[in-house]
Amino acid sequence: MTGDPRLHNALRNLSQAGRVYVVLSTKGGVGKTTVAVLLALHASRRLKAGLMDADLTNPSTHILLGIDPSAVKYREEKGIEPYRINGLRYVTMAAYTGEKPLPLRGREAGEALRELLAIVKWGPLDILLIDTPPGVGDEHLDLLYSLKNIVRPLVVATPSVLSVRSVARLIQLLREAGYGWIGLVENMGSGVLQGEPLLQGADYLGYIPFTPGLEDCLRSRKEACVDPALLDTVVSRLLEA
């Protein structure tokens, strides 16, 4: 794996970002993609920020961004330059596939993701968020293990018992993989997961409250869909980690 030239190119491209976070969840329905988009947009208002949709089979960040994927065009010259959404640099496979599903199996998805990471020229960034499919599949593990020296895991959880228990297992897996730092964001909560004994292996960064109409607000590009102070807390801690 270490001799793969795609991996070396990916490391070179990602190394231009001050912080690179792989956004993870153990199950669907916890709002992982919403959190990734929300944090990326908020960060881009004062920082050089990037967002990559690494869900190659079913990308959805463009929906929350209110973008027609056919409008996403990349400049291609010895790689691709991210699409700009105001100050946010953005990459999604939906630019090529539109709304059609891309039928990739586990190993195929990992190979395709490695190809994409190898050719994206992010340029200097303060922070890059990589949204992933729900669960922990081959593509997640390939990304986490092969780029361990440069990426950091950011786990999204809700206050439900099912989410907490499954996230605790994910934290253990990441610890065993050698990750000394694991970030945790509580979504659709009120801060109740801070100090949760089962999640002590992660660094609690803050919470995003349940917000009716949040997806519609994001699609309309409004600036205050969630209390900016709460988002400032999370982003600041991501930059300090």
PDB file of C-alpha atoms in Angstrom:
ATOM      1  CA  MET A   1       0.000   0.000   0.000  1.00  0.00           C
ATOM      2  CA  THR A   2       2.810   2.405   0.870  1.00  0.00           C
ATOM      3  CA  GLY A   3       4.305   1.915  -2.600  1.00  0.00           C
ATOM      4  CA  ASP A   4       1.117   3.009  -4.346  1.00  0.00           C
ATOM      5  CA  PRO A   5       1.891   6.252  -6.236  1.00  0.00           C
ATOM      6  CA  ARG A   6      -1.723   7.335  -5.776  1.00  0.00           C
ATOM      7  CA  LEU A   7      -1.195   7.277  -2.042  1.00  0.00           C
ATOM      8  CA  HIS A   8       1.902   9.454  -2.317  1.00  0.00           C
ATOM      9  CA  ASN A   9       0.001  11.935  -4.498  1.00  0.00           C
ATOM     10  CA  ALA A  10      -2.899  11.970  -2.045  1.00  0.00           C
ATOM     11  CA  LEU A  11      -0.549  12.662   0.852  1.00  0.00           C
ATOM     12  CA  ARG A  12       1.110  15.461  -1.080  1.00  0.00           C
ATOM     13  CA  ASN A  13      -2.214  17.084  -1.986  1.00  0.00           C
ATOM     14  CA  LEU A  14      -3.711  16.740   1.485  1.00  0.00           C
ATOM     15  CA  SER A  15      -0.563  17.984   3.207  1.00  0.00           C
ATOM     16  CA  GLN A  16      -1.410  21.513   2.043  1.00  0.00           C
ATOM     17  CA  ALA A  17      -4.326  21.562   4.483  1.00  0.00           C
ATOM     18  CA  GLY A  18      -3.571  22.529   8.052  1.00  0.00           C
ATOM     19  CA  ARG A  19      -6.170  20.082   9.367  1.00  0.00           C
ATOM     20  CA  VAL A  20      -7.837  17.174   7.525  1.00  0.00           C
ATOM     21  CA  TYR A  21     -10.824  15.485   9.158  1.00  0.00           C
ATOM     22  CA  VAL A  22     -12.623  12.340   8.023  1.00  0.00           C
ATOM     23  CA  VAL A  23     -16.235  12.713   9.175  1.00  0.00           C
ATOM     24  CA  LEU A  24     -17.616   9.376  10.374  1.00  0.00           C
ATOM     25  CA  SER A  25     -20.769   7.853  11.794  1.00  0.00           C
ATOM     26  CA  THR A  26     -21.561   4.282  12.705  1.00  0.00           C
ATOM     27  CA  LYS A  27     -25.100   4.417  11.321  1.00  0.00           C
ATOM     28  CA  GLY A  28     -27.217   6.488   8.977  1.00  0.00           C
ATOM     29  CA  GLY A  29     -29.683   9.001  10.377  1.00  0.00           C
ATOM     30  CA  VAL A  30     -27.400  10.811  12.820  1.00  0.00           C
ATOM     31  CA  GLY A  31     -26.924  13.804  10.524  1.00  0.00           C
ATOM     32  CA  LYS A  32     -23.260  13.211   9.697  1.00  0.00           C
ATOM     33  CA  THR A  33     -23.463  14.836   6.265  1.00  0.00           C
ATOM     34  CA  THR A  34     -25.447  17.763   7.645  1.00  0.00           C
ATOM     35  CA  VAL A  35     -22.765  18.333  10.274  1.00  0.00           C
ATOM     36  CA  ALA A  36     -19.976  18.129   7.673  1.00  0.00           C
ATOM     37  CA  VAL A  37     -21.688  20.659   5.396  1.00  0.00           C
ATOM     38  CA  LEU A  38     -22.632  22.964   8.259  1.00  0.00           C
ATOM     39  CA  LEU A  39     -19.102  23.066   9.674  1.00  0.00           C
ATOM     40  CA  ALA A  40     -17.480  23.472   6.247  1.00  0.00           C
ATOM     41  CA  LEU A  41     -19.730  26.382   5.293  1.00  0.00           C
ATOM     42  CA  HIS A  42     -19.248  28.065   8.647  1.00  0.00           C
ATOM     43  CA  ALA A  43     -15.474  27.657   8.517  1.00  0.00           C
ATOM     44  CA  SER A  44     -15.317  29.014   4.962  1.00  0.00           C
ATOM     45  CA  ARG A  45     -16.659  32.393   6.081  1.00  0.00           C
ATOM     46  CA  ARG A  46     -13.385  33.240   7.806  1.00  0.00           C
ATOM     47  CA  LEU A  47     -10.951  30.481   6.833  1.00  0.00           C
ATOM     48  CA  LYS A  48      -9.666  28.667   3.775  1.00  0.00           C
ATOM     49  CA  ALA A  49     -11.910  25.614   3.953  1.00  0.00           C
ATOM     50  CA  GLY A  50     -12.623  22.577   1.794  1.00  0.00           C
ATOM     51  CA  LEU A  51     -15.338  19.919   1.656  1.00  0.00           C
ATOM     52  CA  MET A  52     -15.038  16.587  -0.115  1.00  0.00           C
ATOM     53  CA  ASP A  53     -17.920  14.157  -0.561  1.00  0.00           C
ATOM     54  CA  ALA A  54     -16.258  10.751  -0.305  1.00  0.00           C
ATOM     55  CA  ASP A  55     -19.557   8.879  -0.541  1.00  0.00           C
ATOM     56  CA  LEU A  56     -18.920   7.779  -4.109  1.00  0.00           C
ATOM     57  CA  THR A  57     -21.954   5.509  -4.498  1.00  0.00           C
ATOM     58  CA  ASN A  58     -24.539   7.898  -3.064  1.00  0.00           C
ATOM     59  CA  PRO A  59     -23.158  11.450  -2.724  1.00  0.00           C
ATOM     60  CA  SER A  60     -25.523  13.919  -1.081  1.00  0.00           C
ATOM     61  CA  THR A  61     -23.604  16.999   0.059  1.00  0.00           C
ATOM     62  CA  HIS A  62     -24.621  18.838  -3.115  1.00  0.00           C
ATOM     63  CA  ILE A  63     -28.270  18.502  -2.080  1.00  0.00           C
ATOM     64  CA  LEU A  64     -27.657  20.277   1.224  1.00  0.00           C
ATOM     65  CA  LEU A  65     -25.587  22.899  -0.567  1.00  0.00           C
ATOM     66  CA  GLY A  66     -28.490  23.559  -2.930  1.00  0.00           C
ATOM     67  CA  ILE A  67     -26.393  22.804  -6.007  1.00  0.00           C
ATOM     68  CA  ASP A  68     -27.323  21.098  -9.251  1.00  0.00           C
ATOM     69  CA  PRO A  69     -24.439  18.618  -9.692  1.00  0.00           C
ATOM     70  CA  SER A  70     -24.372  19.335 -13.424  1.00  0.00           C
ATOM     71  CA  ALA A  71     -23.320  22.890 -12.542  1.00  0.00           C
ATOM     72  CA  VAL A  72     -20.218  21.678 -10.699  1.00  0.00           C
ATOM     73  CA  LYS A  73     -17.289  22.048 -13.091  1.00  0.00           C
ATOM     74  CA  TYR A  74     -13.651  21.389 -12.305  1.00  0.00           C
ATOM     75  CA  ARG A  75     -10.618  22.912 -13.930  1.00  0.00           C
ATOM     76  CA  GLU A  76      -8.543  19.970 -15.060  1.00  0.00           C
ATOM     77  CA  GLU A  77      -4.812  20.442 -15.571  1.00  0.00           C
ATOM     78  CA  LYS A  78      -2.549  17.724 -14.180  1.00  0.00           C
ATOM     79  CA  GLY A  79      -5.345  16.954 -11.736  1.00  0.00           C
ATOM     80  CA  ILE A  80      -8.545  18.763 -10.815  1.00  0.00           C
ATOM     81  CA  GLU A  81      -9.076  22.005  -8.950  1.00  0.00           C
ATOM     82  CA  PRO A  82     -12.045  22.097  -6.557  1.00  0.00           C
ATOM     83  CA  TYR A  83     -15.250  23.899  -7.445  1.00  0.00           C
ATOM     84  CA  ARG A  84     -15.738  27.150  -5.526  1.00  0.00           C
ATOM     85  CA  ILE A  85     -18.902  27.910  -3.571  1.00  0.00           C
ATOM     86  CA  ASN A  86     -18.169  31.428  -2.418  1.00  0.00           C
ATOM     87  CA  GLY A  87     -15.131  30.734  -0.204  1.00  0.00           C
ATOM     88  CA  LEU A  88     -15.588  26.963   0.071  1.00  0.00           C
ATOM     89  CA  ARG A  89     -13.571  24.576  -2.102  1.00  0.00           C
ATOM     90  CA  TYR A  90     -15.744  21.608  -2.962  1.00  0.00           C
ATOM     91  CA  VAL A  91     -15.345  18.213  -4.620  1.00  0.00           C
ATOM     92  CA  THR A  92     -18.033  15.594  -5.256  1.00  0.00           C
ATOM     93  CA  MET A  93     -18.332  12.589  -7.546  1.00  0.00           C
ATOM     94  CA  ALA A  94     -21.867  13.800  -8.297  1.00  0.00           C
ATOM     95  CA  ALA A  95     -20.273  16.258 -10.728  1.00  0.00           C
ATOM     96  CA  TYR A  96     -19.588  13.239 -12.945  1.00  0.00           C
ATOM     97  CA  THR A  97     -22.486  10.929 -12.090  1.00  0.00           C
ATOM     98  CA  GLY A  98     -25.300  13.430 -11.567  1.00  0.00           C
ATOM     99  CA  GLU A  99     -28.160  11.855  -9.655  1.00  0.00           C
ATOM    100  CA  LYS A 100     -27.361   8.351 -10.922  1.00  0.00           C
ATOM    101  CA  PRO A 101     -26.056   5.801  -8.392  1.00  0.00           C
ATOM    102  CA  LEU A 102     -22.522   4.520  -8.878  1.00  0.00           C
ATOM    103  CA  PRO A 103     -22.552   0.744  -8.257  1.00  0.00           C
ATOM    104  CA  LEU A 104     -19.214   0.186  -6.531  1.00  0.00           C
ATOM    105  CA  ARG A 105     -18.479  -2.636  -4.124  1.00  0.00           C
ATOM    106  CA  GLY A 106     -16.237  -2.318  -1.086  1.00  0.00           C
ATOM    107  CA  ARG A 107     -12.789  -2.684  -2.627  1.00  0.00           C
ATOM    108  CA  GLU A 108     -13.851  -0.894  -5.826  1.00  0.00           C
ATOM    109  CA  ALA A 109     -15.060   2.067  -3.764  1.00  0.00           C
ATOM    110  CA  GLY A 110     -11.741   2.191  -1.932  1.00  0.00           C
ATOM    111  CA  GLU A 111      -9.796   2.151  -5.197  1.00  0.00           C
ATOM    112  CA  ALA A 112     -11.976   4.894  -6.699  1.00  0.00           C
ATOM    113  CA  LEU A 113     -11.582   7.043  -3.597  1.00  0.00           C
ATOM    114  CA  ARG A 114      -7.820   6.654  -3.713  1.00  0.00           C
ATOM    115  CA  GLU A 115      -7.850   7.736  -7.372  1.00  0.00           C
ATOM    116  CA  LEU A 116      -9.896  10.823  -6.520  1.00  0.00           C
ATOM    117  CA  LEU A 117      -7.731  11.825  -3.577  1.00  0.00           C
ATOM    118  CA  ALA A 118      -4.642  11.500  -5.760  1.00  0.00           C
ATOM    119  CA  ILE A 119      -5.794  13.994  -8.390  1.00  0.00           C
ATOM    120  CA  VAL A 120      -7.514  16.749  -6.388  1.00  0.00           C
ATOM    121  CA  LYS A 121      -5.316  19.842  -6.071  1.00  0.00           C
ATOM    122  CA  TRP A 122      -6.703  21.478  -2.940  1.00  0.00           C
ATOM    123  CA  GLY A 123      -4.092  24.180  -2.575  1.00  0.00           C
ATOM    124  CA  PRO A 124      -3.424  25.792   0.823  1.00  0.00           C
ATOM    125  CA  LEU A 125      -6.286  25.229   3.289  1.00  0.00           C
ATOM    126  CA  ASP A 126      -6.822  25.825   6.977  1.00  0.00           C
ATOM    127  CA  ILE A 127      -9.246  22.929   7.256  1.00  0.00           C
ATOM    128  CA  LEU A 128     -10.615  20.151   5.028  1.00  0.00           C
ATOM    129  CA  LEU A 129     -13.640  18.023   5.916  1.00  0.00           C
ATOM    130  CA  ILE A 130     -14.106  14.697   4.109  1.00  0.00           C
ATOM    131  CA  ASP A 131     -17.659  13.372   4.368  1.00  0.00           C
ATOM    132  CA  THR A 132     -17.926   9.585   4.171  1.00  0.00           C
ATOM    133  CA  PRO A 133     -20.749   7.049   3.759  1.00  0.00           C
ATOM    134  CA  PRO A 134     -22.506   5.951   6.959  1.00  0.00           C
ATOM    135  CA  GLY A 135     -21.036   2.935   8.705  1.00  0.00           C
ATOM    136  CA  VAL A 136     -17.464   1.690   8.604  1.00  0.00           C
ATOM    137  CA  GLY A 137     -16.702  -0.108   5.347  1.00  0.00           C
ATOM    138  CA  ASP A 138     -13.632  -0.957   3.323  1.00  0.00           C
ATOM    139  CA  GLU A 139     -13.319   2.547   1.889  1.00  0.00           C
ATOM    140  CA  HIS A 140     -13.315   4.067   5.399  1.00  0.00           C
ATOM    141  CA  LEU A 141     -10.705   1.663   6.666  1.00  0.00           C
ATOM    142  CA  ASP A 142      -8.500   2.161   3.603  1.00  0.00           C
ATOM    143  CA  LEU A 143      -8.679   5.927   4.031  1.00  0.00           C
ATOM    144  CA  LEU A 144      -8.054   5.813   7.775  1.00  0.00           C
ATOM    145  CA  TYR A 145      -5.199   3.307   7.698  1.00  0.00           C
ATOM    146  CA  SER A 146      -3.344   4.485   4.599  1.00  0.00           C
ATOM    147  CA  LEU A 147      -3.506   8.205   5.431  1.00  0.00           C
ATOM    148  CA  LYS A 148      -3.196   7.894   9.204  1.00  0.00           C
ATOM    149  CA  ASN A 149      -0.292  10.325   9.369  1.00  0.00           C
ATOM    150  CA  ILE A 150      -2.329  13.191   7.965  1.00  0.00           C
ATOM    151  CA  VAL A 151      -6.067  12.626   8.550  1.00  0.00           C
ATOM    152  CA  ARG A 152      -7.948  12.708  11.835  1.00  0.00           C
ATOM    153  CA  PRO A 153     -11.273  11.043  12.631  1.00  0.00           C
ATOM    154  CA  LEU A 154     -14.262  13.240  13.486  1.00  0.00           C
ATOM    155  CA  VAL A 155     -17.174  11.161  14.755  1.00  0.00           C
ATOM    156  CA  VAL A 156     -20.786  12.375  14.754  1.00  0.00           C
ATOM    157  CA  ALA A 157     -23.152  10.954  17.375  1.00  0.00           C
ATOM    158  CA  THR A 158     -26.644  11.648  18.679  1.00  0.00           C
ATOM    159  CA  PRO A 159     -27.730  11.302  22.313  1.00  0.00           C
ATOM    160  CA  SER A 160     -29.625   8.061  21.627  1.00  0.00           C
ATOM    161  CA  VAL A 161     -28.545   4.877  23.409  1.00  0.00           C
ATOM    162  CA  LEU A 162     -28.027   3.058  20.096  1.00  0.00           C
ATOM    163  CA  SER A 163     -25.782   5.817  18.764  1.00  0.00           C
ATOM    164  CA  VAL A 164     -23.719   6.041  21.949  1.00  0.00           C
ATOM    165  CA  ARG A 165     -23.119   2.288  22.139  1.00  0.00           C
ATOM    166  CA  SER A 166     -22.125   1.961  18.480  1.00  0.00           C
ATOM    167  CA  VAL A 167     -19.914   5.059  18.618  1.00  0.00           C
ATOM    168  CA  ALA A 168     -18.146   3.633  21.670  1.00  0.00           C
ATOM    169  CA  ARG A 169     -17.212   0.594  19.579  1.00  0.00           C
ATOM    170  CA  LEU A 170     -16.000   2.832  16.743  1.00  0.00           C
ATOM    171  CA  ILE A 171     -13.822   4.805  19.159  1.00  0.00           C
ATOM    172  CA  GLN A 172     -12.280   1.549  20.355  1.00  0.00           C
ATOM    173  CA  LEU A 173     -11.594   0.495  16.747  1.00  0.00           C
ATOM    174  CA  LEU A 174      -9.914   3.837  16.011  1.00  0.00           C
ATOM    175  CA  ARG A 175      -7.828   3.589  19.162  1.00  0.00           C
ATOM    176  CA  GLU A 176      -6.669   0.127  18.169  1.00  0.00           C
ATOM    177  CA  ALA A 177      -5.778   1.529  14.732  1.00  0.00           C
ATOM    178  CA  GLY A 178      -3.350   3.905  16.427  1.00  0.00           C
ATOM    179  CA  TYR A 179      -5.322   7.145  16.480  1.00  0.00           C
ATOM    180  CA  GLY A 180      -4.346   9.099  19.570  1.00  0.00           C
ATOM    181  CA  TRP A 181      -6.899  11.835  18.916  1.00  0.00           C
ATOM    182  CA  ILE A 182     -10.545  11.287  17.973  1.00  0.00           C
ATOM    183  CA  GLY A 183     -12.984  14.179  17.726  1.00  0.00           C
ATOM    184  CA  LEU A 184     -16.651  13.889  18.703  1.00  0.00           C
ATOM    185  CA  VAL A 185     -19.519  16.183  17.732  1.00  0.00           C
ATOM    186  CA  GLU A 186     -22.936  15.715  19.290  1.00  0.00           C
ATOM    187  CA  ASN A 187     -25.715  16.322  16.765  1.00  0.00           C
ATOM    188  CA  MET A 188     -29.377  17.001  17.515  1.00  0.00           C
ATOM    189  CA  GLY A 189     -28.454  17.306  21.179  1.00  0.00           C
ATOM    190  CA  SER A 190     -27.909  19.761  23.986  1.00  0.00           C
ATOM    191  CA  GLY A 191     -24.505  18.830  25.342  1.00  0.00           C
ATOM    192  CA  VAL A 192     -25.594  15.733  27.237  1.00  0.00           C
ATOM    193  CA  LEU A 193     -22.825  13.583  25.717  1.00  0.00           C
ATOM    194  CA  GLN A 194     -20.084  15.685  27.278  1.00  0.00           C
ATOM    195  CA  GLY A 195     -18.626  13.501  29.992  1.00  0.00           C
ATOM    196  CA  GLU A 196     -20.469  10.374  28.815  1.00  0.00           C
ATOM    197  CA  PRO A 197     -18.408   7.496  30.299  1.00  0.00           C
ATOM    198  CA  LEU A 198     -18.746   5.291  27.207  1.00  0.00           C
ATOM    199  CA  LEU A 199     -17.256   8.034  25.014  1.00  0.00           C
ATOM    200  CA  GLN A 200     -14.263   8.982  27.155  1.00  0.00           C
ATOM    201  CA  GLY A 201     -11.878   7.855  24.424  1.00  0.00           C
ATOM    202  CA  ALA A 202     -12.883  10.821  22.248  1.00  0.00           C
ATOM    203  CA  ASP A 203     -12.371  14.575  22.569  1.00  0.00           C
ATOM    204  CA  TYR A 204     -15.806  16.206  22.900  1.00  0.00           C
ATOM    205  CA  LEU A 205     -15.838  19.292  20.655  1.00  0.00           C
ATOM    206  CA  GLY A 206     -19.361  20.606  21.111  1.00  0.00           C
ATOM    207  CA  TYR A 207     -22.939  20.093  20.053  1.00  0.00           C
ATOM    208  CA  ILE A 208     -25.380  21.143  17.362  1.00  0.00           C
ATOM    209  CA  PRO A 209     -28.980  21.389  18.591  1.00  0.00           C
ATOM    210  CA  PHE A 210     -31.983  19.875  16.871  1.00  0.00           C
ATOM    211  CA  THR A 211     -33.016  22.596  14.425  1.00  0.00           C
ATOM    212  CA  PRO A 212     -36.322  22.279  12.524  1.00  0.00           C
ATOM    213  CA  GLY A 213     -35.898  23.224   8.866  1.00  0.00           C
ATOM    214  CA  LEU A 214     -32.094  23.037   9.011  1.00  0.00           C
ATOM    215  CA  GLU A 215     -31.714  21.305   5.641  1.00  0.00           C
ATOM    216  CA  ASP A 216     -33.898  23.898   3.886  1.00  0.00           C
ATOM    217  CA  CYS A 217     -31.946  26.663   5.598  1.00  0.00           C
ATOM    218  CA  LEU A 218     -28.639  25.253   4.366  1.00  0.00           C
ATOM    219  CA  ARG A 219     -29.943  24.931   0.824  1.00  0.00           C
ATOM    220  CA  SER A 220     -30.979  28.588   0.855  1.00  0.00           C
ATOM    221  CA  ARG A 221     -27.394  29.562   1.899  1.00  0.00           C
ATOM    222  CA  LYS A 222     -28.524  31.537   4.930  1.00  0.00           C
ATOM    223  CA  GLU A 223     -25.698  32.348   7.318  1.00  0.00           C
ATOM    224  CA  ALA A 224     -27.385  31.736  10.671  1.00  0.00           C
ATOM    225  CA  CYS A 225     -29.020  28.317  10.353  1.00  0.00           C
ATOM    226  CA  VAL A 226     -27.541  27.378  13.742  1.00  0.00           C
ATOM    227  CA  ASP A 227     -26.255  29.566  16.570  1.00  0.00           C
ATOM    228  CA  PRO A 228     -22.863  30.755  15.206  1.00  0.00           C
ATOM    229  CA  ALA A 229     -21.321  30.614  18.681  1.00  0.00           C
ATOM    230  CA  LEU A 230     -21.907  26.850  18.848  1.00  0.00           C
ATOM    231  CA  LEU A 231     -20.268  26.362  15.452  1.00  0.00           C
ATOM    232  CA  ASP A 232     -17.393  28.666  16.391  1.00  0.00           C
ATOM    233  CA  THR A 233     -16.710  26.433  19.384  1.00  0.00           C
ATOM    234  CA  VAL A 234     -16.482  23.281  17.270  1.00  0.00           C
ATOM    235  CA  VAL A 235     -14.416  24.840  14.473  1.00  0.00           C
ATOM    236  CA  SER A 236     -12.013  26.499  16.912  1.00  0.00           C
ATOM    237  CA  ARG A 237     -11.425  23.200  18.687  1.00  0.00           C
ATOM    238  CA  LEU A 238     -10.837  21.471  15.359  1.00  0.00           C
ATOM    239  CA  LEU A 239      -8.167  24.025  14.520  1.00  0.00           C
ATOM    240  CA  GLU A 240      -6.528  23.631  17.927  1.00  0.00           C
ATOM    241  CA  ALA A 241      -6.532  19.815  17.961  1.00  0.00           C
TER     242      ALA A 241
END
